[in-house]
Amino acid sequence: MSLQIQMLGTGSAFAKTFYNTSAMVTNEHARILIDCGFTTPKSLHKLGITPDQIDGIVISHIHADHVGGLEEIAFRLFYQHNKKRIKLFITEPLAFILWENTLKGGMNNPEDGYISLDDYFDVILLEENKPTEIFRGLTIEILPTQHILRKTSYSLFINSRIFYSADIRFNEQLLIHEVVQKRNCHTILHDCQLSGTGVIHATLEELLTLPDDVQKRIFLMHYDDKMPAYIGQTGSMTFIEQYQILTLPE
Ligand SMILES: O=c1ccn([C@@H]2O[C@@H]3COP(=O)(O)O[C@H]3[C@H]2O)c(=O)[nH]1
Ligand SMILES: [Zn+2]
Ligand SMILES: [Zn+2]
């Protein structure tokens, strides 16, 4: 049995030639999204996939390039698919701020009694650091990681052997000791800021300091429009491209 990861986008928040970084993870039992940014509905549309064909969405953190497409997905299911509610896999702190700080403005509808995240989504709370089989053969572990100071943000382990950074500061210890030495992840999908000083994202310069054995496992995502100029300058790491499909052992 295998697991497929298809990138719906590989761009940074401000990229214009790539859609927002988001992954569609599929096995024989389910198809889920990791994050759903403001360009993700259009990316799905280009693939001919409608919201009712997605079984759930996992959320890493509350930036628009990771959650900005949720209102559209939920409204389309609600108003075009008979009030269907998609499963939303999220931690409790994120669920609260996702509604209160992001979605409530557009979705709160007291007149019709739709006043909470649960009115639009089938909210399934994930516990931090606890591997959870969300669908048969698909286990997600959500790991608190550093992105913006004092802002809740997570990376993910998928079926324990795939690491998905989402947005994260460079963390050598985590990548070498936890992801590679302890968990022996065969595949790492990592965000990458191509130039400038790394403050809230790992930079290419920082990632290039990793040992070769770690770099070989890394696919770079969440990059800006200048990515083509950096091809061949990423050591043993590879840029993953929009719509590229990785077929991985389950
Ligand atoms: O403290 C901050 C907050 C935000 N930003 C920018 O806004 C973007 C939001 O999405 P992102 O997390 O993919 O990337 C972020 C950065 O490009 C920043 O540089 N510093
Ligand atoms: Zn981002
Ligand atoms: Zn972010």
mmCIF file of C-alpha atoms and ligand atoms in Angstrom:
data_model
loop_
_atom_site.group_PDB
_atom_site.id
_atom_site.type_symbol
_atom_site.label_atom_id
_atom_site.label_comp_id
_atom_site.label_asym_id
_atom_site.label_seq_id
_atom_site.Cartn_x
_atom_site.Cartn_y
_atom_site.Cartn_z
ATOM 1 C CA MET A 1 0.000 0.000 0.000
ATOM 2 C CA SER A 2 1.232 3.479 -0.715
ATOM 3 C CA LEU A 3 0.575 7.026 0.264
ATOM 4 C CA GLN A 4 0.496 9.861 -2.224
ATOM 5 C CA ILE A 5 1.389 13.445 -1.456
ATOM 6 C CA GLN A 6 0.547 15.946 -4.154
ATOM 7 C CA MET A 7 1.527 19.576 -3.685
ATOM 8 C CA LEU A 8 -1.396 21.899 -4.397
ATOM 9 C CA GLY A 9 0.999 24.768 -4.126
ATOM 10 C CA THR A 10 4.618 25.335 -3.170
ATOM 11 C CA GLY A 11 4.773 29.112 -2.870
ATOM 12 C CA SER A 12 5.554 31.469 -0.026
ATOM 13 C CA ALA A 13 2.834 33.747 1.346
ATOM 14 C CA PHE A 14 3.619 36.442 -1.204
ATOM 15 C CA ALA A 15 4.513 34.275 -4.225
ATOM 16 C CA LYS A 16 2.593 35.101 -7.374
ATOM 17 C CA THR A 17 3.761 32.323 -9.693
ATOM 18 C CA PHE A 18 3.066 29.508 -7.208
ATOM 19 C CA TYR A 19 -0.041 28.766 -5.205
ATOM 20 C CA ASN A 20 0.097 28.761 -1.398
ATOM 21 C CA THR A 21 1.947 25.807 0.073
ATOM 22 C CA SER A 22 -0.561 23.033 0.712
ATOM 23 C CA ALA A 23 -0.430 19.278 0.283
ATOM 24 C CA MET A 24 -3.085 16.762 -0.680
ATOM 25 C CA VAL A 25 -2.429 13.444 1.041
ATOM 26 C CA THR A 26 -4.214 10.404 -0.319
ATOM 27 C CA ASN A 27 -4.333 6.744 0.530
ATOM 28 C CA GLU A 28 -6.883 4.110 -0.433
ATOM 29 C CA HIS A 29 -9.257 5.233 2.317
ATOM 30 C CA ALA A 30 -9.097 9.029 2.356
ATOM 31 C CA ARG A 31 -7.974 12.228 0.739
ATOM 32 C CA ILE A 32 -7.023 15.097 3.029
ATOM 33 C CA LEU A 33 -5.437 18.506 2.737
ATOM 34 C CA ILE A 34 -2.679 19.901 4.864
ATOM 35 C CA ASP A 35 -3.578 23.566 5.124
ATOM 36 C CA CYS A 36 -5.921 25.462 2.855
ATOM 37 C CA GLY A 37 -4.594 28.878 1.914
ATOM 38 C CA PHE A 38 -6.335 31.619 -0.030
ATOM 39 C CA THR A 39 -5.232 30.133 -3.378
ATOM 40 C CA THR A 40 -5.929 26.482 -2.495
ATOM 41 C CA PRO A 41 -9.547 26.407 -3.807
ATOM 42 C CA LYS A 42 -8.299 27.620 -7.203
ATOM 43 C CA SER A 43 -5.511 25.038 -7.214
ATOM 44 C CA LEU A 44 -8.039 22.271 -6.461
ATOM 45 C CA HIS A 45 -10.293 23.628 -9.208
ATOM 46 C CA LYS A 46 -7.447 23.330 -11.728
ATOM 47 C CA LEU A 47 -7.164 19.651 -10.795
ATOM 48 C CA GLY A 48 -10.918 19.200 -11.204
ATOM 49 C CA ILE A 49 -11.386 18.441 -7.517
ATOM 50 C CA THR A 50 -14.441 19.836 -5.746
ATOM 51 C CA PRO A 51 -14.668 20.394 -1.979
ATOM 52 C CA ASP A 52 -17.011 17.417 -1.486
ATOM 53 C CA GLN A 53 -14.222 15.151 -2.756
ATOM 54 C CA ILE A 54 -11.987 16.075 0.188
ATOM 55 C CA ASP A 55 -12.386 14.080 3.404
ATOM 56 C CA GLY A 56 -10.707 16.473 5.791
ATOM 57 C CA ILE A 57 -8.276 19.321 6.360
ATOM 58 C CA VAL A 58 -5.419 19.523 8.875
ATOM 59 C CA ILE A 59 -4.376 23.010 9.967
ATOM 60 C CA SER A 60 -0.793 23.985 10.870
ATOM 61 C CA HIS A 61 -1.300 27.609 11.906
ATOM 62 C CA ILE A 62 -3.386 30.723 11.348
ATOM 63 C CA HIS A 63 -1.808 32.651 8.500
ATOM 64 C CA ALA A 64 -3.876 33.426 5.411
ATOM 65 C CA ASP A 65 -1.624 31.360 3.136
ATOM 66 C CA HIS A 66 -2.552 28.354 5.317
ATOM 67 C CA VAL A 67 -6.201 29.007 6.248
ATOM 68 C CA GLY A 68 -7.448 31.684 3.841
ATOM 69 C CA GLY A 69 -9.371 29.183 1.677
ATOM 70 C CA LEU A 70 -11.393 27.664 4.508
ATOM 71 C CA GLU A 71 -14.297 30.086 4.283
ATOM 72 C CA GLU A 72 -14.818 29.293 0.590
ATOM 73 C CA ILE A 73 -14.553 25.529 1.088
ATOM 74 C CA ALA A 74 -16.986 25.578 4.002
ATOM 75 C CA PHE A 75 -19.489 27.918 2.330
ATOM 76 C CA ARG A 76 -19.469 25.898 -0.881
ATOM 77 C CA LEU A 77 -20.134 22.679 1.009
ATOM 78 C CA PHE A 78 -22.787 24.383 3.081
ATOM 79 C CA TYR A 79 -24.666 26.147 0.309
ATOM 80 C CA GLN A 80 -23.927 23.938 -2.722
ATOM 81 C CA HIS A 81 -23.688 20.519 -1.066
ATOM 82 C CA ASN A 82 -26.604 20.381 1.322
ATOM 83 C CA LYS A 83 -24.897 21.787 4.435
ATOM 84 C CA LYS A 84 -22.105 19.240 4.306
ATOM 85 C CA ARG A 85 -19.464 19.874 6.946
ATOM 86 C CA ILE A 86 -15.898 18.870 6.185
ATOM 87 C CA LYS A 87 -13.761 17.317 8.923
ATOM 88 C CA LEU A 88 -11.344 19.871 10.327
ATOM 89 C CA PHE A 89 -8.413 18.353 12.249
ATOM 90 C CA ILE A 90 -7.074 21.036 14.540
ATOM 91 C CA THR A 91 -5.804 21.592 18.083
ATOM 92 C CA GLU A 92 -8.027 23.303 20.604
ATOM 93 C CA PRO A 93 -6.011 26.558 20.832
ATOM 94 C CA LEU A 94 -5.998 26.910 17.047
ATOM 95 C CA ALA A 95 -9.706 26.098 16.754
ATOM 96 C CA PHE A 96 -10.517 28.946 19.112
ATOM 97 C CA ILE A 97 -8.437 31.590 17.330
ATOM 98 C CA LEU A 98 -9.383 30.313 13.877
ATOM 99 C CA TRP A 99 -13.001 31.128 14.611
ATOM 100 C CA GLU A 100 -12.606 34.195 16.826
ATOM 101 C CA ASN A 101 -9.800 35.931 14.923
ATOM 102 C CA THR A 102 -10.171 34.746 11.343
ATOM 103 C CA LEU A 103 -13.441 33.160 10.223
ATOM 104 C CA LYS A 104 -16.038 34.755 12.484
ATOM 105 C CA GLY A 105 -15.987 38.050 10.574
ATOM 106 C CA GLY A 106 -17.195 36.424 7.382
ATOM 107 C CA MET A 107 -19.126 33.434 8.682
ATOM 108 C CA ASN A 108 -20.929 34.449 11.867
ATOM 109 C CA ASN A 109 -24.655 34.341 11.058
ATOM 110 C CA PRO A 110 -26.740 34.654 14.246
ATOM 111 C CA GLU A 111 -29.958 35.124 12.282
ATOM 112 C CA ASP A 112 -29.745 31.574 10.946
ATOM 113 C CA GLY A 113 -28.045 30.203 14.091
ATOM 114 C CA TYR A 114 -24.608 29.615 12.583
ATOM 115 C CA ILE A 115 -22.354 31.084 15.217
ATOM 116 C CA SER A 116 -19.410 28.776 15.757
ATOM 117 C CA LEU A 117 -16.730 26.757 13.990
ATOM 118 C CA ASP A 118 -18.768 23.596 14.667
ATOM 119 C CA ASP A 119 -21.696 24.996 12.710
ATOM 120 C CA TYR A 120 -19.646 24.886 9.508
ATOM 121 C CA PHE A 121 -17.028 22.187 10.162
ATOM 122 C CA ASP A 122 -16.939 18.751 11.721
ATOM 123 C CA VAL A 123 -14.239 19.811 14.175
ATOM 124 C CA ILE A 124 -12.000 16.999 15.368
ATOM 125 C CA LEU A 125 -9.581 18.122 18.035
ATOM 126 C CA LEU A 126 -6.059 16.774 17.792
ATOM 127 C CA GLU A 127 -3.844 16.583 20.845
ATOM 128 C CA GLU A 128 -0.321 17.882 20.501
ATOM 129 C CA ASN A 129 2.396 15.197 20.308
ATOM 130 C CA LYS A 130 -0.132 12.382 20.130
ATOM 131 C CA PRO A 131 -0.160 10.264 16.945
ATOM 132 C CA THR A 132 -3.794 9.977 15.861
ATOM 133 C CA GLU A 133 -5.121 7.718 13.117
ATOM 134 C CA ILE A 134 -7.508 10.200 11.495
ATOM 135 C CA PHE A 135 -8.491 7.794 8.707
ATOM 136 C CA ARG A 136 -7.566 4.165 8.199
ATOM 137 C CA GLY A 137 -3.854 4.009 7.354
ATOM 138 C CA LEU A 138 -3.351 7.750 7.888
ATOM 139 C CA THR A 139 -1.821 8.854 11.166
ATOM 140 C CA ILE A 140 -1.051 12.470 11.976
ATOM 141 C CA GLU A 141 1.042 13.705 14.881
ATOM 142 C CA ILE A 142 0.987 17.422 15.440
ATOM 143 C CA LEU A 143 4.103 18.904 16.941
ATOM 144 C CA PRO A 144 4.368 22.439 18.389
ATOM 145 C CA THR A 145 7.180 24.274 16.571
ATOM 146 C CA GLN A 146 8.566 27.812 16.472
ATOM 147 C CA HIS A 147 7.380 30.194 13.756
ATOM 148 C CA ILE A 148 6.169 33.576 15.031
ATOM 149 C CA LEU A 149 6.956 34.219 18.694
ATOM 150 C CA ARG A 150 3.998 33.445 20.975
ATOM 151 C CA LYS A 151 1.867 32.322 18.014
ATOM 152 C CA THR A 152 0.680 28.716 18.078
ATOM 153 C CA SER A 153 2.135 26.830 15.141
ATOM 154 C CA TYR A 154 2.688 23.191 14.298
ATOM 155 C CA SER A 155 4.685 20.837 12.129
ATOM 156 C CA LEU A 156 3.375 17.354 11.351
ATOM 157 C CA PHE A 157 4.500 13.786 11.223
ATOM 158 C CA ILE A 158 2.512 11.808 8.668
ATOM 159 C CA ASN A 159 2.461 8.072 9.319
ATOM 160 C CA SER A 160 5.457 8.695 11.602
ATOM 161 C CA ARG A 161 8.021 8.592 8.753
ATOM 162 C CA ILE A 162 7.192 11.795 6.847
ATOM 163 C CA PHE A 163 7.901 15.227 8.353
ATOM 164 C CA TYR A 164 5.986 18.264 7.086
ATOM 165 C CA SER A 165 7.402 21.481 8.530
ATOM 166 C CA ALA A 166 4.646 23.874 7.466
ATOM 167 C CA ASP A 167 6.144 27.233 8.563
ATOM 168 C CA ILE A 168 9.052 26.860 10.950
ATOM 169 C CA ARG A 169 12.252 28.591 12.002
ATOM 170 C CA PHE A 170 15.428 26.648 11.320
ATOM 171 C CA ASN A 171 15.779 23.948 13.976
ATOM 172 C CA GLU A 172 18.868 21.840 13.470
ATOM 173 C CA GLN A 173 18.320 19.786 16.629
ATOM 174 C CA LEU A 174 14.801 18.835 15.618
ATOM 175 C CA LEU A 175 15.784 17.865 12.073
ATOM 176 C CA ILE A 176 18.915 15.902 12.937
ATOM 177 C CA HIS A 177 18.010 14.283 16.242
ATOM 178 C CA GLU A 178 14.248 13.923 16.245
ATOM 179 C CA VAL A 179 13.267 13.713 12.573
ATOM 180 C CA VAL A 180 16.206 11.726 11.207
ATOM 181 C CA GLN A 181 18.021 9.929 14.051
ATOM 182 C CA LYS A 182 15.053 9.082 16.287
ATOM 183 C CA ARG A 183 12.182 8.727 13.797
ATOM 184 C CA ASN A 184 14.186 7.881 10.679
ATOM 185 C CA CYS A 185 11.837 9.912 8.489
ATOM 186 C CA HIS A 186 12.504 9.041 4.877
ATOM 187 C CA THR A 187 10.852 12.203 3.543
ATOM 188 C CA ILE A 188 10.984 15.766 4.860
ATOM 189 C CA LEU A 189 8.912 18.544 3.294
ATOM 190 C CA HIS A 190 10.464 21.781 4.532
ATOM 191 C CA ASP A 191 9.699 25.453 4.005
ATOM 192 C CA CYS A 192 12.556 27.461 2.578
ATOM 193 C CA GLN A 193 13.242 31.185 2.478
ATOM 194 C CA LEU A 194 15.594 31.578 -0.470
ATOM 195 C CA SER A 195 17.351 34.821 0.510
ATOM 196 C CA GLY A 196 17.675 37.250 3.391
ATOM 197 C CA THR A 197 18.000 36.656 7.102
ATOM 198 C CA GLY A 198 15.960 33.821 8.503
ATOM 199 C CA VAL A 199 13.724 35.055 11.263
ATOM 200 C CA ILE A 200 10.431 33.187 11.013
ATOM 201 C CA HIS A 201 11.304 30.670 8.241
ATOM 202 C CA ALA A 202 14.326 28.437 7.683
ATOM 203 C CA THR A 203 16.590 29.928 5.024
ATOM 204 C CA LEU A 204 18.281 28.008 2.241
ATOM 205 C CA GLU A 205 21.617 29.071 3.750
ATOM 206 C CA GLU A 206 20.671 27.503 7.088
ATOM 207 C CA LEU A 207 19.306 24.321 5.541
ATOM 208 C CA LEU A 208 22.547 23.909 3.563
ATOM 209 C CA THR A 209 24.428 23.509 6.874
ATOM 210 C CA LEU A 210 22.626 20.220 7.543
ATOM 211 C CA PRO A 211 24.527 16.942 7.061
ATOM 212 C CA ASP A 212 24.179 15.361 3.645
ATOM 213 C CA ASP A 213 22.240 12.418 5.038
ATOM 214 C CA VAL A 214 19.570 14.859 6.271
ATOM 215 C CA GLN A 215 19.591 17.027 3.135
ATOM 216 C CA LYS A 216 18.995 13.999 0.896
ATOM 217 C CA ARG A 217 15.596 13.490 2.525
ATOM 218 C CA ILE A 218 14.490 17.118 2.143
ATOM 219 C CA PHE A 219 12.081 18.502 -0.445
ATOM 220 C CA LEU A 220 11.959 22.302 -0.320
ATOM 221 C CA MET A 221 8.594 24.077 -0.440
ATOM 222 C CA HIS A 222 7.108 27.469 0.512
ATOM 223 C CA TYR A 223 9.581 29.335 -1.697
ATOM 224 C CA ASP A 224 9.261 32.666 -3.478
ATOM 225 C CA ASP A 225 8.986 33.466 -7.189
ATOM 226 C CA LYS A 226 12.761 33.503 -7.634
ATOM 227 C CA MET A 227 12.963 29.726 -7.130
ATOM 228 C CA PRO A 228 14.094 28.921 -10.729
ATOM 229 C CA ALA A 229 17.273 30.957 -10.173
ATOM 230 C CA TYR A 230 18.198 28.672 -7.265
ATOM 231 C CA ILE A 231 17.916 25.343 -9.069
ATOM 232 C CA GLY A 232 21.276 23.593 -8.695
ATOM 233 C CA GLN A 233 22.155 25.573 -5.559
ATOM 234 C CA THR A 234 20.340 23.474 -2.981
ATOM 235 C CA GLY A 235 23.008 20.918 -2.067
ATOM 236 C CA SER A 236 21.443 17.472 -1.773
ATOM 237 C CA MET A 237 17.978 18.971 -1.300
ATOM 238 C CA THR A 238 15.395 19.153 -4.075
ATOM 239 C CA PHE A 239 12.695 21.698 -4.821
ATOM 240 C CA ILE A 240 9.307 20.026 -4.882
ATOM 241 C CA GLU A 241 7.174 21.524 -7.617
ATOM 242 C CA GLN A 242 3.536 22.500 -7.728
ATOM 243 C CA TYR A 243 1.315 19.486 -8.498
ATOM 244 C CA GLN A 244 4.264 17.104 -8.172
ATOM 245 C CA ILE A 245 3.205 13.775 -6.691
ATOM 246 C CA LEU A 246 5.345 11.797 -4.271
ATOM 247 C CA THR A 247 4.377 8.153 -3.970
ATOM 248 C CA LEU A 248 5.665 6.949 -0.635
ATOM 249 C CA PRO A 249 5.509 3.727 1.363
ATOM 250 C CA GLU A 250 2.627 3.775 3.817
HETATM 251 O O1 LIG B 1 6.404 38.615 12.016
HETATM 252 C C1 LIG B 1 6.161 38.450 10.811
HETATM 253 C C2 LIG B 1 4.884 38.094 10.347
HETATM 254 C C3 LIG B 1 4.696 37.912 8.989
HETATM 255 N N1 LIG B 1 5.732 38.071 8.122
HETATM 256 C C4 LIG B 1 5.521 37.842 6.657
HETATM 257 O O2 LIG B 1 4.124 37.578 6.430
HETATM 258 C C5 LIG B 1 3.971 36.238 6.015
HETATM 259 C C6 LIG B 1 2.786 35.498 6.528
HETATM 260 O O3 LIG B 1 2.830 34.130 6.056
HETATM 261 P P1 LIG B 1 4.162 33.265 6.259
HETATM 262 O O4 LIG B 1 4.305 32.900 7.694
HETATM 263 O O5 LIG B 1 4.197 32.232 5.231
HETATM 264 O O6 LIG B 1 5.341 34.292 5.903
HETATM 265 C C7 LIG B 1 5.206 35.530 6.526
HETATM 266 C C8 LIG B 1 6.245 36.573 6.214
HETATM 267 O O7 LIG B 1 6.521 36.623 4.848
HETATM 268 C C9 LIG B 1 6.992 38.411 8.570
HETATM 269 O O8 LIG B 1 7.952 38.515 7.805
HETATM 270 N N2 LIG B 1 7.166 38.588 9.922
HETATM 271 ZN ZN ZN B 2 3.190 30.366 5.126
HETATM 272 ZN ZN ZN B 3 3.159 31.349 8.630
#
